[in-house]
mmCIF file of C-alpha atoms and ligand atoms in Angstrom:
data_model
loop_
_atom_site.group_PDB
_atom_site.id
_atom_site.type_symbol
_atom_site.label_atom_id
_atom_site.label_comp_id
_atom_site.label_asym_id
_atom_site.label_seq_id
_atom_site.Cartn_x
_atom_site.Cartn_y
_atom_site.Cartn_z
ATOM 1 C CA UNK F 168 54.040 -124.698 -124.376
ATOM 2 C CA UNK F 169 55.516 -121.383 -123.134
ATOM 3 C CA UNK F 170 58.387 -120.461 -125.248
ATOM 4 C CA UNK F 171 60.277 -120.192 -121.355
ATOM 5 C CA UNK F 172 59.810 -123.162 -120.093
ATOM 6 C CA UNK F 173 63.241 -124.524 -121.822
ATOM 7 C CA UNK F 174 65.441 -122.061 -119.707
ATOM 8 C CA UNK F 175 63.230 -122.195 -116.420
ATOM 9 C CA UNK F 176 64.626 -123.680 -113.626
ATOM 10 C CA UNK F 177 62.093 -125.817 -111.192
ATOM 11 C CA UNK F 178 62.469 -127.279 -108.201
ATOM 12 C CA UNK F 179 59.400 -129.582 -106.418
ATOM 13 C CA UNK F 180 59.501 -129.968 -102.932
ATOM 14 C CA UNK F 181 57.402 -132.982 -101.507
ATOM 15 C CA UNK F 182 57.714 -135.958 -98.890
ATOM 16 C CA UNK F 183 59.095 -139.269 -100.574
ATOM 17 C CA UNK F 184 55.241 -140.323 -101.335
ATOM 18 C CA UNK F 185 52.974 -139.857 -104.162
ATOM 19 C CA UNK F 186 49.804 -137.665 -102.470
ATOM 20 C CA UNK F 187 49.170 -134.336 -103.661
ATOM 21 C CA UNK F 188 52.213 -134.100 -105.860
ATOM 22 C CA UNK F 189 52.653 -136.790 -108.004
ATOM 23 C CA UNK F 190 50.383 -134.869 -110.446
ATOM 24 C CA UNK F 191 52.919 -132.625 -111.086
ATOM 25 C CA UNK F 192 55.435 -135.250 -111.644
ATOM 26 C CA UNK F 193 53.157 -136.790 -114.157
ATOM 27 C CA UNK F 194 52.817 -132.736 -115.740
ATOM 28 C CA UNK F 195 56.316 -132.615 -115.836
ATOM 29 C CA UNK F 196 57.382 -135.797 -117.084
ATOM 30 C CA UNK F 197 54.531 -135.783 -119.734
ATOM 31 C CA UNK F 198 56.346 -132.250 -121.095
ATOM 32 C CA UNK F 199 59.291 -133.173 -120.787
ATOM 33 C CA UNK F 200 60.371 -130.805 -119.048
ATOM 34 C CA UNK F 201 63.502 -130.977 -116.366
ATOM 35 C CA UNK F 202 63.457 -130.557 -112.481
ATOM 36 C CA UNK F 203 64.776 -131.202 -109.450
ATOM 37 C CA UNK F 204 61.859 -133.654 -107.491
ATOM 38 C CA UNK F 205 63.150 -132.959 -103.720
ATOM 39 C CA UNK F 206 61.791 -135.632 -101.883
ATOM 40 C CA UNK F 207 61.892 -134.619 -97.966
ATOM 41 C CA UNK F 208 62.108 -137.301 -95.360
ATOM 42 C CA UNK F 209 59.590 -136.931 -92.569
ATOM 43 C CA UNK F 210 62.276 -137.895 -90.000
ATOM 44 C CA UNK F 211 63.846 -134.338 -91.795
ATOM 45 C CA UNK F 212 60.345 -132.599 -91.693
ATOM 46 C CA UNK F 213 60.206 -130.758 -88.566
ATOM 47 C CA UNK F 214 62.893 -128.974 -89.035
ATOM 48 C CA UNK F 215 62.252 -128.311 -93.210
ATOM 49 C CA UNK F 216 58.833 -127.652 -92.341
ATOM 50 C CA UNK F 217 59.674 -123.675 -91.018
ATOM 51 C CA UNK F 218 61.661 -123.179 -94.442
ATOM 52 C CA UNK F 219 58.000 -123.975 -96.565
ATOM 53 C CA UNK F 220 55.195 -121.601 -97.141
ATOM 54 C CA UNK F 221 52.612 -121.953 -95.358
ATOM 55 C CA UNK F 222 54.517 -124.773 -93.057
ATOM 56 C CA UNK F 223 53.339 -127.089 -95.945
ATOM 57 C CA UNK F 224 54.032 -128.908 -99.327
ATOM 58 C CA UNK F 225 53.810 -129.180 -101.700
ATOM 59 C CA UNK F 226 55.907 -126.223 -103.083
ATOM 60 C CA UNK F 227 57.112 -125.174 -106.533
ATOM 61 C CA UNK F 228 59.960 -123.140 -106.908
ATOM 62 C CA UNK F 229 60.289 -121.513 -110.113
ATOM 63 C CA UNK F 230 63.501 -119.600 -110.618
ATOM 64 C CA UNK F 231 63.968 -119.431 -107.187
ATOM 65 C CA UNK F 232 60.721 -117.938 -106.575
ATOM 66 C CA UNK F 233 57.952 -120.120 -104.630
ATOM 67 C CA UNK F 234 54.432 -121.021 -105.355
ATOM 68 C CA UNK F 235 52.209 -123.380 -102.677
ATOM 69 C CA UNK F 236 48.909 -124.819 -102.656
ATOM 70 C CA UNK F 237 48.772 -128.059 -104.604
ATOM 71 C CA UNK F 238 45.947 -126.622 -107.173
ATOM 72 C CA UNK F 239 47.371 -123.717 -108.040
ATOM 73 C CA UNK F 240 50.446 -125.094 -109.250
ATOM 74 C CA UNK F 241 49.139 -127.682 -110.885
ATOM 75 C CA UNK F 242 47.436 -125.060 -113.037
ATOM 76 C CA UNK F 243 50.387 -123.325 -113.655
ATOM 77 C CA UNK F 244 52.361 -126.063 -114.995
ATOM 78 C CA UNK F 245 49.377 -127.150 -116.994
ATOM 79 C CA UNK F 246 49.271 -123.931 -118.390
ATOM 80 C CA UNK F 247 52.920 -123.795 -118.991
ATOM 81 C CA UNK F 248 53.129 -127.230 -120.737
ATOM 82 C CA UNK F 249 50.060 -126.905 -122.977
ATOM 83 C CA UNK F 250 48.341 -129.454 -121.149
ATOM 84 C CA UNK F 251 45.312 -126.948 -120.350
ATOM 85 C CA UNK F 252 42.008 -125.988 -122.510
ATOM 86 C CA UNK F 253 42.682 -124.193 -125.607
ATOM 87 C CA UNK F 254 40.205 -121.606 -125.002
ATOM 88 C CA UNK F 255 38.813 -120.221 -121.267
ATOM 89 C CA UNK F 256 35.999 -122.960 -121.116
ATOM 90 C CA UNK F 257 37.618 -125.879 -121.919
ATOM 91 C CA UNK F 258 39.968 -124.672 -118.997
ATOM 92 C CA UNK F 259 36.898 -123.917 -116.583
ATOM 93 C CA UNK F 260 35.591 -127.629 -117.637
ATOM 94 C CA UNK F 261 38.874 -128.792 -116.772
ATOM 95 C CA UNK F 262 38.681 -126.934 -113.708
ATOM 96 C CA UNK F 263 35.440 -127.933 -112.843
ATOM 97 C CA UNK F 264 36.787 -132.118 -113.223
ATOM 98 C CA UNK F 265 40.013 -131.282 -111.513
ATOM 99 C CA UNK F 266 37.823 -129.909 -108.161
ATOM 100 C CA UNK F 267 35.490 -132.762 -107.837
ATOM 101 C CA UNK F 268 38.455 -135.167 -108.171
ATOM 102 C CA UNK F 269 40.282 -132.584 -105.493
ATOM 103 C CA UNK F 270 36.868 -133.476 -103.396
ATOM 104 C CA UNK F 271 37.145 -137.122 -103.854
ATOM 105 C CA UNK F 272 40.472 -137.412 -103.171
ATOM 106 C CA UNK F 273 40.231 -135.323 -99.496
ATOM 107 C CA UNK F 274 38.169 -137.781 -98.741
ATOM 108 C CA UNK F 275 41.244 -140.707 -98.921
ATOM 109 C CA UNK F 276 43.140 -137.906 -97.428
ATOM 110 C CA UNK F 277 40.744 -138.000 -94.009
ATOM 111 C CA UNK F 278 41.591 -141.664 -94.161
ATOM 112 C CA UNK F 279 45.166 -141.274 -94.300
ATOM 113 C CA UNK F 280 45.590 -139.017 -91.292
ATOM 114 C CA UNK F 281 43.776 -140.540 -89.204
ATOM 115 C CA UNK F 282 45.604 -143.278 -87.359
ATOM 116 C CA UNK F 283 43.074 -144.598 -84.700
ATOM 117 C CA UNK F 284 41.605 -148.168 -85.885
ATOM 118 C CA UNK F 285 38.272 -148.016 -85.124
ATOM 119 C CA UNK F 286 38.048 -144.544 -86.393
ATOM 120 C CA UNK F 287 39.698 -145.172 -89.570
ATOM 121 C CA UNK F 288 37.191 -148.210 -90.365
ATOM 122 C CA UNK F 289 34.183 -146.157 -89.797
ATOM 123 C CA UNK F 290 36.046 -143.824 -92.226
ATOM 124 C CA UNK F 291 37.114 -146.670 -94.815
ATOM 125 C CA UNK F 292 33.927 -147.980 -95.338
ATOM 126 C CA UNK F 293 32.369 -143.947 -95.865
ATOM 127 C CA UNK F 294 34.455 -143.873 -97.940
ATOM 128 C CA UNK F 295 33.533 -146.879 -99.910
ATOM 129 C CA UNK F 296 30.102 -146.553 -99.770
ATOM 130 C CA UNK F 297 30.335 -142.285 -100.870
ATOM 131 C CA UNK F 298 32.762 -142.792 -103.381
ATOM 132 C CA UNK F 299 31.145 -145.086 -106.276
ATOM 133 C CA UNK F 300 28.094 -141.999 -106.505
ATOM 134 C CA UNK F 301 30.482 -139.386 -106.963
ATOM 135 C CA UNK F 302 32.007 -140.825 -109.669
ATOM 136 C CA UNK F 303 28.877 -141.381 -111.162
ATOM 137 C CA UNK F 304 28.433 -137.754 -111.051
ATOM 138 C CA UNK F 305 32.257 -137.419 -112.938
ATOM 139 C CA UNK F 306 30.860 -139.700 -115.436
ATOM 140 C CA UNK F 307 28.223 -136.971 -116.388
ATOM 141 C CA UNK F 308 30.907 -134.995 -117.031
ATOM 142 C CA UNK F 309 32.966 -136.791 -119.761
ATOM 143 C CA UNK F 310 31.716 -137.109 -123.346
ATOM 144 C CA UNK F 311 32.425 -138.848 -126.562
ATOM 145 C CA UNK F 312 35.653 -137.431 -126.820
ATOM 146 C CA UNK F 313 39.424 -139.849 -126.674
ATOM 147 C CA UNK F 314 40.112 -137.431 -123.389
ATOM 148 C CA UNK F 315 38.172 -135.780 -121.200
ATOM 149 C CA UNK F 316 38.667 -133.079 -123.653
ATOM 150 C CA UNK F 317 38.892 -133.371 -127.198
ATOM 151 C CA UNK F 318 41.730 -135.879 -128.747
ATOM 152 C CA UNK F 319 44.546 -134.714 -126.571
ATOM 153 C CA UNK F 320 45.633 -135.787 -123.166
ATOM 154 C CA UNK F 321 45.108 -132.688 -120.427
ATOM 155 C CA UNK F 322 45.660 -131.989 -117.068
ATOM 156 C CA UNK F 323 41.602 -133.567 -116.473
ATOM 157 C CA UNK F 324 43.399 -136.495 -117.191
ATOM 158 C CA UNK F 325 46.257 -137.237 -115.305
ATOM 159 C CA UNK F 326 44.725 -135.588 -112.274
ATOM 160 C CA UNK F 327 41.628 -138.053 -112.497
ATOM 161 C CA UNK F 328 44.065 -140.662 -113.027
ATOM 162 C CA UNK F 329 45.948 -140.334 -109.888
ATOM 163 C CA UNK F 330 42.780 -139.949 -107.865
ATOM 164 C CA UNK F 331 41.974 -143.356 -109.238
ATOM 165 C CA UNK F 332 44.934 -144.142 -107.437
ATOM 166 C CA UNK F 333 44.667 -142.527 -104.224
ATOM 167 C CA UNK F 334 40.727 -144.051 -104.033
ATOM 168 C CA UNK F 335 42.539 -147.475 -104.974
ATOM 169 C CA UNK F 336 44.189 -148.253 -101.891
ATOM 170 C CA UNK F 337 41.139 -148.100 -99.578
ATOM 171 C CA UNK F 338 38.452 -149.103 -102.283
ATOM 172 C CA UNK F 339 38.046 -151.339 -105.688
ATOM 173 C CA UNK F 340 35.696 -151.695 -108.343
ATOM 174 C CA UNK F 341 34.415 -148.302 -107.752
ATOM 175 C CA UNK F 342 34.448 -147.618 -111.572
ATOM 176 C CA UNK F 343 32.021 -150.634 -111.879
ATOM 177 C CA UNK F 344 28.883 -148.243 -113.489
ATOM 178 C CA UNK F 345 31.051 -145.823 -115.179
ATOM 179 C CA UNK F 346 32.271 -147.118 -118.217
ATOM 180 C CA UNK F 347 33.561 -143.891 -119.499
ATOM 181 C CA UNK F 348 35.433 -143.265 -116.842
ATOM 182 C CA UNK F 349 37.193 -146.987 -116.797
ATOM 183 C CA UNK F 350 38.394 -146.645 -120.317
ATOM 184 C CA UNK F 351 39.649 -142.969 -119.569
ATOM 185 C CA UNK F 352 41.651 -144.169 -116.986
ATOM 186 C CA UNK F 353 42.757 -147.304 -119.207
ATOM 187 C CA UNK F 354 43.582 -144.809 -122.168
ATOM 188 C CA UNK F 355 45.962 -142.456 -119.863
ATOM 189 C CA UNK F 356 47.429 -145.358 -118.187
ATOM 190 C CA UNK F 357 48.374 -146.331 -121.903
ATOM 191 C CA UNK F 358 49.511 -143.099 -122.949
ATOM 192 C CA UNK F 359 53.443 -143.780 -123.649
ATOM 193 C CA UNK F 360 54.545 -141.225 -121.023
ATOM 194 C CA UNK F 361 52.123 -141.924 -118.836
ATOM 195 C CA UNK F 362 53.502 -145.970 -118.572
ATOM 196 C CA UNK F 363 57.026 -144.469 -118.654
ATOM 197 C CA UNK F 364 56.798 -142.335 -115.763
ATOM 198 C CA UNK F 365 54.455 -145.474 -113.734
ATOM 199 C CA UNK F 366 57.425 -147.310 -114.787
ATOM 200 C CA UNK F 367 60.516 -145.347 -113.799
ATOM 201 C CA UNK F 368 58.914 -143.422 -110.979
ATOM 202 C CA UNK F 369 60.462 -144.857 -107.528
ATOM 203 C CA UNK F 370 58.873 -146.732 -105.257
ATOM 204 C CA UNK F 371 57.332 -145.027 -101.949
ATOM 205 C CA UNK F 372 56.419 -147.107 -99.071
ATOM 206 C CA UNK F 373 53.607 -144.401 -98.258
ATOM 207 C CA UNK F 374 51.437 -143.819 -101.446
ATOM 208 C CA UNK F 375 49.071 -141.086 -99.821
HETATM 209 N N1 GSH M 1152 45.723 -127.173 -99.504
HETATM 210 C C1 GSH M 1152 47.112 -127.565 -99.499
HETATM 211 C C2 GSH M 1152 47.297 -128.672 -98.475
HETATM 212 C C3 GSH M 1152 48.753 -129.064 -98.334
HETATM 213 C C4 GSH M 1152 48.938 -130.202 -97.338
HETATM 214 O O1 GSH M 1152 48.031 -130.561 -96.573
HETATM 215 N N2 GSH M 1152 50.148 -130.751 -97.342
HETATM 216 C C5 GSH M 1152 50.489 -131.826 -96.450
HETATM 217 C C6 GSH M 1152 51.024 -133.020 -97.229
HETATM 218 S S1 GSH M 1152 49.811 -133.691 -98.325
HETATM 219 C C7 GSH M 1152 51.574 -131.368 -95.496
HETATM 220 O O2 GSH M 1152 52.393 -130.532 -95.840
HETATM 221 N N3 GSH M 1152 51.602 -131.985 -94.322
HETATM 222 C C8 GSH M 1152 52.614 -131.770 -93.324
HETATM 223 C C9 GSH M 1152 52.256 -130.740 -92.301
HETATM 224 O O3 GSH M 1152 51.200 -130.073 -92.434
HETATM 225 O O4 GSH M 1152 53.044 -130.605 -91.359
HETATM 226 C C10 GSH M 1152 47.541 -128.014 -100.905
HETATM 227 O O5 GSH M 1152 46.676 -128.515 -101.639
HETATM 228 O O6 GSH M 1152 48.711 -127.855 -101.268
#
């Protein structure tokens, strides 16, 4: 962990929903490391919108200075906490997991903005019938370690975890031929912090 991270002062601007920032709550709640989780209301959005770079969130703000793009800070916190590789390919492995989760999940994402019913069938049941292969690609990726790397819990981790998630609410037993992958997603949903933050985190009406 970065010997700063005690004195830094962070500040996580999202909507009140899970989506592409509830990674970072799991990063920061796994380090245990303070800050302030702004949760915008989209009735509030328009007008908070023109105050966020890149009109878009989510957005860290460390020290009062700003960092976008989803990715990118969730490296840096990673990094920060000690949740990363210990040497520059474990990190590009991680890297390499974290992007085809990022792929999987944009997927749920085309799901989630689009709003007319017909449509959003046609793009339901792509996704359903896409998703279960590209797992079975993931599973490729993860070996006879506890985590996806070594015996410690990463950032591979919690970020497949929460794309579990995000796939969950338009698709199940996706995980069917990839045993690896079910008890990796069993063994972070066990890890203590892991169940404390599913536990205390609030409730959002809109998960994506
Ligand atoms: N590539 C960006 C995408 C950010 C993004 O699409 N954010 C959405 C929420 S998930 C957003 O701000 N939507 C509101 C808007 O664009 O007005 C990232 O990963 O951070």
């Amino acid at each position: 962990m970065s010997s700063s991270s005690s004195q830094t002062s962070y500040k996580l601007y999202y909507f009140n929903a899970y989506g592409r920032a509830e990674v970072l709550r799991f990063l920061f709640h796994l380090a245990e490391v303070e800050y302030e989780d702004v949760r915008i209301e989209f009735a509030d959005w328009t007008k908070t919108k023109q105050e966020m770079g890149f009109k878009q969130v989510p957005v860290l703000e460390v020290d009062g200075k700003r960092l976008t793009q989803s990715l990118a800070i969730t490296r840096y916190l990673a990094r920060e906490f000690g949740l990363y590789g210990k040497d520059n390919w474990e990190c590009a492995l991680i890297d390499s997991f974290v992007d085809n989760c990022q792929e999987i999940i944009e997927q749920a994402i085309v799901i989630i903005k689009t709003f007319e019913p017909e449509q959003r069938k046609k793009e339901i049941e792509k996704l359903q019938a896409d998703v279960p292969k590209e797992f079975e690609e993931l599973e490729k990726l993860v070996g006879d370690n506890n985590y996806f790397i070594g015996d410690q819990i990463t950032v591979a981790d919690l970020f497949f975890y929460n794309t579990v998630s995000i796939v969950s609410q338009f698709a199940s037993n996706f995980l069917q031929t990839c045993p690896k992958l079910e008890a990796l997603r069993s063994k972070v949903e066990a890890h203590p912090r892991v169940a404390d933050w599913l536990q205390k985190r609030p409730a959002t009406s809109y998960t994506g």
